[in-house]
Tab-separated table of C-alpha atoms and ligand atoms in Angstrom:
chain	number	residue	atom	x	y	z
A	1115	MET	CA	-19.188	-22.356	21.448
A	1116	SER	CA	-20.297	-18.916	22.557
A	1117	LYS	CA	-21.462	-16.501	19.908
A	1118	GLU	CA	-18.624	-14.174	20.802
A	1119	SER	CA	-15.925	-16.664	19.912
A	1120	LYS	CA	-17.528	-17.676	16.626
A	1121	SER	CA	-16.125	-16.486	13.334
A	1122	ILE	CA	-17.238	-16.993	9.752
A	1123	TYR	CA	-14.464	-19.569	9.359
A	1124	ASN	CA	-16.578	-22.027	11.390
A	1125	PHE	CA	-18.987	-22.449	8.494
A	1126	ASP	CA	-18.947	-24.573	5.350
A	1127	ILE	CA	-17.523	-22.537	2.480
A	1128	ASN	CA	-20.148	-23.907	0.053
A	1129	LEU	CA	-22.946	-22.590	2.261
A	1130	ILE	CA	-21.244	-19.193	2.390
A	1131	HIS	CA	-20.815	-19.058	-1.393
A	1132	GLU	CA	-24.425	-20.142	-1.944
A	1133	TYR	CA	-25.667	-17.431	0.418
A	1134	TYR	CA	-23.570	-14.666	-1.123
A	1135	SER	CA	-24.546	-15.718	-4.669
A	1136	LEU	CA	-28.023	-14.451	-3.801
A	1137	ILE	CA	-26.847	-10.840	-3.533
A	1138	GLU	CA	-25.095	-8.416	-5.825
A	1139	ARG	CA	-22.091	-7.698	-3.657
A	1140	GLN	CA	-20.280	-9.805	-1.117
A	1141	GLY	CA	-18.786	-6.999	0.953
A	1142	PRO	CA	-19.550	-3.419	2.041
A	1143	GLY	CA	-19.107	-0.734	-0.635
A	1144	SER	CA	-21.036	1.246	-3.229
A	1145	PRO	CA	-20.704	2.389	-6.844
A	1146	GLU	CA	-20.155	5.960	-5.598
A	1147	MET	CA	-17.172	4.926	-3.442
A	1148	THR	CA	-15.643	2.817	-6.225
A	1149	ILE	CA	-15.820	5.914	-8.434
A	1150	ARG	CA	-14.385	8.129	-5.680
A	1151	ALA	CA	-11.427	5.769	-5.253
A	1152	LEU	CA	-10.926	5.777	-9.029
A	1153	SER	CA	-10.574	9.570	-8.994
A	1154	PHE	CA	-7.120	9.095	-7.403
A	1155	ILE	CA	-5.845	6.790	-10.175
A	1156	GLU	CA	-3.929	8.283	-13.102
A	1157	GLY	CA	-2.407	7.189	-16.362
A	1158	LEU	CA	-4.714	4.394	-17.566
A	1159	SER	CA	-5.163	3.742	-21.299
A	1160	GLU	CA	-6.866	1.123	-23.449
A	1161	TYR	CA	-3.672	-0.961	-23.104
A	1162	SER	CA	-3.712	-0.946	-19.313
A	1163	LYS	CA	-4.010	-4.198	-17.410
A	1164	ILE	CA	-6.150	-4.185	-14.316
A	1165	ALA	CA	-6.796	-6.986	-11.819
A	1166	ASP	CA	-9.753	-7.097	-9.424
A	1167	ILE	CA	-8.677	-9.569	-6.759
A	1168	GLY	CA	-11.341	-11.415	-4.772
A	1169	CYS	CA	-13.840	-9.974	-7.261
A	1170	GLY	CA	-16.826	-12.074	-6.137
A	1171	THR	CA	-19.738	-11.805	-8.564
A	1172	GLY	CA	-18.320	-8.528	-9.895
A	1173	GLY	CA	-20.587	-5.838	-8.365
A	1174	GLN	CA	-17.697	-3.372	-8.132
A	1175	THR	CA	-15.832	-4.715	-11.186
A	1176	MET	CA	-18.541	-3.687	-13.630
A	1177	VAL	CA	-18.641	-0.167	-12.122
A	1178	LEU	CA	-14.861	-0.003	-12.377
A	1179	ALA	CA	-14.781	-1.204	-15.999
A	1180	LYS	CA	-17.450	1.276	-17.090
A	1181	HIS	CA	-15.328	4.152	-15.792
A	1182	ILE	CA	-11.842	3.224	-17.020
A	1183	PRO	CA	-10.213	1.998	-20.215
A	1184	GLY	CA	-8.134	-1.186	-20.312
A	1185	ILE	CA	-8.463	-4.925	-19.816
A	1186	VAL	CA	-9.898	-6.045	-16.482
A	1187	THR	CA	-9.317	-9.520	-15.045
A	1188	GLY	CA	-11.402	-10.566	-12.061
A	1189	ILE	CA	-9.981	-13.327	-9.883
A	1190	ASP	CA	-11.826	-15.329	-7.280
A	1191	ARG	CA	-11.447	-18.770	-5.791
A	1192	SER	CA	-15.180	-19.477	-6.087
A	1193	ASP	CA	-16.194	-20.950	-9.468
A	1194	ARG	CA	-19.792	-20.208	-8.574
A	1195	PHE	CA	-18.975	-16.489	-8.184
A	1196	ILE	CA	-16.880	-16.457	-11.371
A	1197	ASP	CA	-19.760	-17.992	-13.399
A	1198	LEU	CA	-22.022	-15.193	-12.162
A	1199	PHE	CA	-19.243	-12.641	-12.748
A	1200	ASN	CA	-18.884	-13.613	-16.414
A	1201	ARG	CA	-22.652	-13.582	-16.845
A	1202	ASN	CA	-22.758	-10.092	-15.313
A	1203	ALA	CA	-19.966	-8.930	-17.646
A	1204	GLY	CA	-22.053	-10.157	-20.595
A	1205	LYS	CA	-25.196	-8.414	-19.304
A	1206	ALA	CA	-23.215	-5.163	-18.999
A	1207	ASN	CA	-21.836	-5.684	-22.521
A	1208	LEU	CA	-18.291	-5.664	-21.137
A	1209	GLN	CA	-17.304	-9.240	-22.019
A	1210	HIS	CA	-14.632	-8.057	-24.511
A	1211	ARG	CA	-12.528	-6.408	-21.848
A	1212	VAL	CA	-13.742	-7.904	-18.561
A	1213	LYS	CA	-13.061	-11.545	-17.797
A	1214	GLY	CA	-13.407	-13.530	-14.598
A	1215	ILE	CA	-11.088	-16.425	-13.834
A	1216	VAL	CA	-10.918	-18.889	-10.960
A	1217	GLY	CA	-7.664	-18.461	-9.093
A	1218	SER	CA	-6.002	-17.749	-5.783
A	1219	MET	CA	-4.982	-14.337	-4.485
A	1220	GLU	CA	-2.066	-16.140	-2.864
A	1221	ASP	CA	-0.751	-17.371	-6.213
A	1222	LEU	CA	-1.723	-14.814	-8.843
A	1223	PRO	CA	-1.444	-15.794	-12.535
A	1224	PHE	CA	0.372	-12.595	-13.615
A	1225	GLN	CA	3.888	-11.724	-14.710
A	1226	LYS	CA	6.206	-9.563	-12.681
A	1227	GLU	CA	5.359	-5.861	-13.184
A	1228	GLU	CA	2.522	-6.697	-15.587
A	1229	LEU	CA	-0.326	-4.751	-13.979
A	1230	ASP	CA	-1.142	-1.030	-14.084
A	1231	LEU	CA	-3.776	-1.234	-11.368
A	1232	ILE	CA	-4.691	-3.696	-8.633
A	1233	TRP	CA	-8.202	-3.363	-7.225
A	1234	SER	CA	-9.615	-5.325	-4.302
A	1235	GLU	CA	-12.764	-4.499	-2.333
A	1236	GLY	CA	-13.537	-6.413	0.843
A	1237	ALA	CA	-11.164	-9.247	0.026
A	1238	ILE	CA	-7.533	-8.546	0.968
A	1239	PHE	CA	-8.366	-9.618	4.531
A	1240	CYS	CA	-8.634	-13.189	3.209
A	1241	MET	CA	-4.823	-13.339	3.079
A	1242	GLY	CA	-4.162	-10.372	5.369
A	1243	PHE	CA	-3.665	-6.704	4.448
A	1244	GLU	CA	0.067	-6.575	5.002
A	1245	ARG	CA	0.802	-9.859	3.274
A	1246	GLY	CA	-1.449	-8.933	0.338
A	1247	LEU	CA	0.237	-5.547	-0.117
A	1248	ASN	CA	3.684	-7.129	-0.001
A	1249	GLU	CA	2.992	-10.048	-2.340
A	1250	TRP	CA	0.870	-8.198	-4.899
A	1251	TYR	CA	3.532	-5.462	-5.127
A	1252	HIS	CA	5.622	-7.606	-7.500
A	1253	PHE	CA	2.849	-7.811	-10.119
A	1254	LEU	CA	2.443	-4.046	-10.296
A	1255	LYS	CA	4.403	-1.836	-12.709
A	1256	LYS	CA	6.472	0.961	-11.226
A	1257	GLY	CA	4.112	3.932	-10.992
A	1258	GLY	CA	1.108	1.580	-10.920
A	1259	PHE	CA	-1.676	1.924	-8.377
A	1260	ILE	CA	-3.286	-0.289	-5.781
A	1261	ALA	CA	-6.740	0.406	-4.295
A	1262	VAL	CA	-8.158	-1.822	-1.574
A	1263	THR	CA	-10.823	-1.636	1.101
A	1264	GLU	CA	-10.008	-2.952	4.527
A	1265	ALA	CA	-11.594	-3.363	7.960
A	1266	THR	CA	-10.552	-0.397	10.075
A	1267	TRP	CA	-10.852	0.779	13.668
A	1268	PHE	CA	-12.053	4.372	13.929
A	1269	THR	CA	-11.373	4.679	17.665
A	1270	GLU	CA	-8.358	3.992	19.862
A	1271	LYS	CA	-10.385	2.122	22.507
A	1272	ARG	CA	-13.221	-0.300	21.837
A	1273	PRO	CA	-15.788	-2.139	23.973
A	1274	ALA	CA	-14.778	-5.743	24.709
A	1275	GLU	CA	-17.659	-7.323	22.762
A	1276	ILE	CA	-16.610	-5.820	19.431
A	1277	GLU	CA	-12.890	-6.134	20.140
A	1278	ASP	CA	-13.346	-9.875	20.846
A	1279	PHE	CA	-15.460	-10.381	17.732
A	1280	TRP	CA	-12.744	-8.955	15.479
A	1281	GLN	CA	-9.901	-10.639	17.342
A	1282	ALA	CA	-11.627	-13.987	16.606
A	1283	GLY	CA	-12.351	-13.156	12.955
A	1284	TYR	CA	-9.627	-10.788	11.717
A	1285	PRO	CA	-7.104	-9.600	14.298
A	1286	GLU	CA	-5.309	-7.525	11.633
A	1287	ILE	CA	-8.067	-4.867	11.782
A	1288	ASP	CA	-6.297	-1.620	12.745
A	1289	THR	CA	-6.494	2.171	12.640
A	1290	ILE	CA	-5.997	4.243	9.473
A	1291	PRO	CA	-2.531	5.579	10.501
A	1292	ASN	CA	-1.304	2.043	11.197
A	1293	LYS	CA	-2.655	0.722	7.891
A	1294	LEU	CA	-1.045	3.619	6.011
A	1295	ALA	CA	2.281	2.919	7.701
A	1296	GLN	CA	2.045	-0.706	6.503
A	1297	MET	CA	1.316	0.510	2.984
A	1298	GLN	CA	4.330	2.824	3.037
A	1299	LYS	CA	6.538	0.054	4.395
A	1300	ALA	CA	5.417	-2.305	1.621
A	1301	GLY	CA	6.812	0.114	-1.004
A	1302	TYR	CA	3.863	2.300	-1.951
A	1303	VAL	CA	3.323	5.981	-1.400
A	1304	PRO	CA	-0.100	6.314	0.227
A	1305	VAL	CA	-2.089	8.513	-2.146
A	1306	ALA	CA	-5.387	8.581	-0.276
A	1307	ALA	CA	-7.405	6.946	2.473
A	1308	PHE	CA	-11.069	7.575	3.138
A	1309	VAL	CA	-13.756	6.018	5.289
A	1310	LEU	CA	-16.653	4.310	3.538
A	1311	PRO	CA	-19.936	5.933	4.580
A	1312	GLU	CA	-22.507	3.986	6.552
A	1313	ASN	CA	-24.766	3.335	3.561
A	1314	CYS	CA	-22.034	1.082	2.118
A	1315	TRP	CA	-22.982	-1.310	4.929
A	1316	THR	CA	-26.670	-0.643	5.520
A	1317	GLU	CA	-28.117	0.064	2.084
A	1318	HIS	CA	-25.659	-1.747	-0.192
A	1319	PHE	CA	-24.630	-4.746	1.924
A	1320	TYR	CA	-27.045	-5.582	4.733
A	1321	ALA	CA	-30.427	-4.494	3.285
A	1322	PRO	CA	-30.221	-6.850	0.265
A	1323	GLN	CA	-29.385	-9.703	2.662
A	1324	LEU	CA	-32.795	-9.589	4.383
A	1325	ALA	CA	-34.619	-11.217	1.475
A	1326	ALA	CA	-31.617	-13.490	0.799
A	1327	GLN	CA	-31.764	-14.789	4.389
A	1328	GLU	CA	-35.452	-15.699	4.058
A	1329	GLU	CA	-34.821	-17.466	0.762
A	1330	PHE	CA	-31.771	-19.288	2.111
A	1331	LEU	CA	-33.657	-20.480	5.207
A	1332	ARG	CA	-36.539	-21.733	3.049
A	1333	THR	CA	-34.133	-23.666	0.803
A	1334	HIS	CA	-32.389	-25.200	3.826
A	1335	ALA	CA	-35.408	-25.664	6.114
A	1336	GLY	CA	-34.423	-27.974	8.988
A	1337	ASN	CA	-30.664	-27.717	8.304
A	1338	ARG	CA	-29.099	-26.672	11.597
A	1339	MET	CA	-25.791	-25.583	10.123
A	1340	ALA	CA	-27.595	-23.294	7.666
A	1341	GLU	CA	-29.730	-21.857	10.477
A	1342	GLU	CA	-26.673	-21.246	12.637
A	1343	TYR	CA	-24.932	-19.585	9.730
A	1344	ILE	CA	-27.812	-17.137	9.189
A	1345	ALA	CA	-27.907	-16.490	12.949
A	1346	PHE	CA	-24.195	-15.622	12.725
A	1347	GLU	CA	-24.774	-13.243	9.803
A	1348	ARG	CA	-27.589	-11.553	11.753
A	1349	TYR	CA	-25.391	-11.275	14.823
A	1350	GLU	CA	-22.641	-9.653	12.745
A	1351	GLN	CA	-25.154	-7.149	11.353
A	1352	ALA	CA	-26.489	-6.345	14.825
A	1353	LEU	CA	-22.926	-5.724	15.994
A	1354	TYR	CA	-22.398	-3.274	13.164
A	1355	VAL	CA	-25.501	-1.300	14.151
A	1356	LYS	CA	-24.368	-1.262	17.780
A	1357	TYR	CA	-20.670	-0.442	17.259
A	1358	LYS	CA	-20.449	1.380	13.916
A	1359	ALA	CA	-18.856	4.373	15.616
A	1360	HIS	CA	-15.833	2.162	16.358
A	1361	TYR	CA	-15.208	0.380	13.076
A	1362	GLY	CA	-15.989	0.152	9.413
A	1363	TYR	CA	-14.182	-0.055	6.106
A	1364	ALA	CA	-11.744	2.399	4.587
A	1365	PHE	CA	-10.397	2.655	1.057
A	1366	TYR	CA	-6.582	2.742	0.850
A	1367	ILE	CA	-4.976	3.895	-2.378
A	1368	GLY	CA	-1.246	3.636	-2.982
A	1369	LYS	CA	1.212	4.169	-5.820
A	1370	LYS	CA	4.177	1.857	-6.350
A	1371	ILE	CA	7.436	3.778	-6.195
B	2239	SAH	N1	-15.013	-7.839	-4.060
B	2239	SAH	C1	-16.322	-8.440	-3.859
B	2239	SAH	C2	-16.260	-9.695	-2.970
B	2239	SAH	C3	-15.746	-9.510	-1.583
B	2239	SAH	S1	-15.941	-10.973	-0.544
B	2239	SAH	C4	-17.266	-7.405	-3.273
B	2239	SAH	O1	-16.814	-6.427	-2.669
B	2239	SAH	O2	-18.483	-7.590	-3.422
B	2239	SAH	C5	-14.318	-11.706	-0.610
B	2239	SAH	C6	-14.073	-12.520	-1.878
B	2239	SAH	O3	-12.758	-13.062	-1.821
B	2239	SAH	C7	-15.029	-13.704	-2.041
B	2239	SAH	O4	-15.598	-13.629	-3.325
B	2239	SAH	C8	-14.128	-14.925	-1.886
B	2239	SAH	O5	-14.542	-16.032	-2.681
B	2239	SAH	C9	-12.787	-14.390	-2.342
B	2239	SAH	N2	-11.624	-15.113	-1.811
B	2239	SAH	C10	-11.408	-15.524	-0.542
B	2239	SAH	N3	-10.206	-16.113	-0.437
B	2239	SAH	C11	-9.644	-16.087	-1.681
B	2239	SAH	C12	-8.418	-16.555	-2.227
B	2239	SAH	N4	-7.512	-17.158	-1.461
B	2239	SAH	N5	-8.166	-16.338	-3.529
B	2239	SAH	C13	-9.086	-15.722	-4.324
B	2239	SAH	N6	-10.285	-15.282	-3.876
B	2239	SAH	C14	-10.564	-15.455	-2.562
């Protein structure tokens, strides 16, 4: 298989979870951008119910919970991530209102119109942006908010190498106007969209992975699958450096109407 046609889905999920357990966040983002996105959300109280879907080990959840009132439920399919999440909630002294549970974003354990806010950083792609917006809509109260980050093209035309990489991994990547149109169509009024700055990738996502890669390779010395997986991660990072003018992440914030 050529590198170009490889996607993360070719690798063992346990290896991926082990690797990402070594770092604080499992997707691009930063505390500053979580707080900026929060500035568009209104009407929360201590009775509000908030879900962080695809929460991982809770890097962004703890930032979120420190800046808003209400009960926060983190959901992730990885029990390994949820164990770390609940430990992190304890360390941050948030265990009384922040709880991680193992579950699927495709079958959420909430009632209809139960939630005041749905948060999801770097995770909605796992079921697809449009499908996620449509299905999660039912769990949100009228007037409730949704805030998600999503892979986004910044340019209309892209070099073939990066276009092929995303077509193999996540063909739903699209431009901001197209994503906003999908949000509107799903029943939300788009309240804001903004591009995540480069340091969300370099400083907060890729830099911490350097030491994690060394550690992971030491643990799995001689394991070809593990070596290939790290080579894939490094290739993805090199692509970002080369093509960051063409793509990145954006925050999309909508209000259910
Ligand atoms: N929000 C975190 C993690 C993003 S990585 C951060 O920004 O750091 C994407 C997360 O989605 C992973 O933790 C992965 O385990 C989770 N995930 C993938 N598919 C899922 C599914 N079907 N249901 C629930 N969680 C899922």
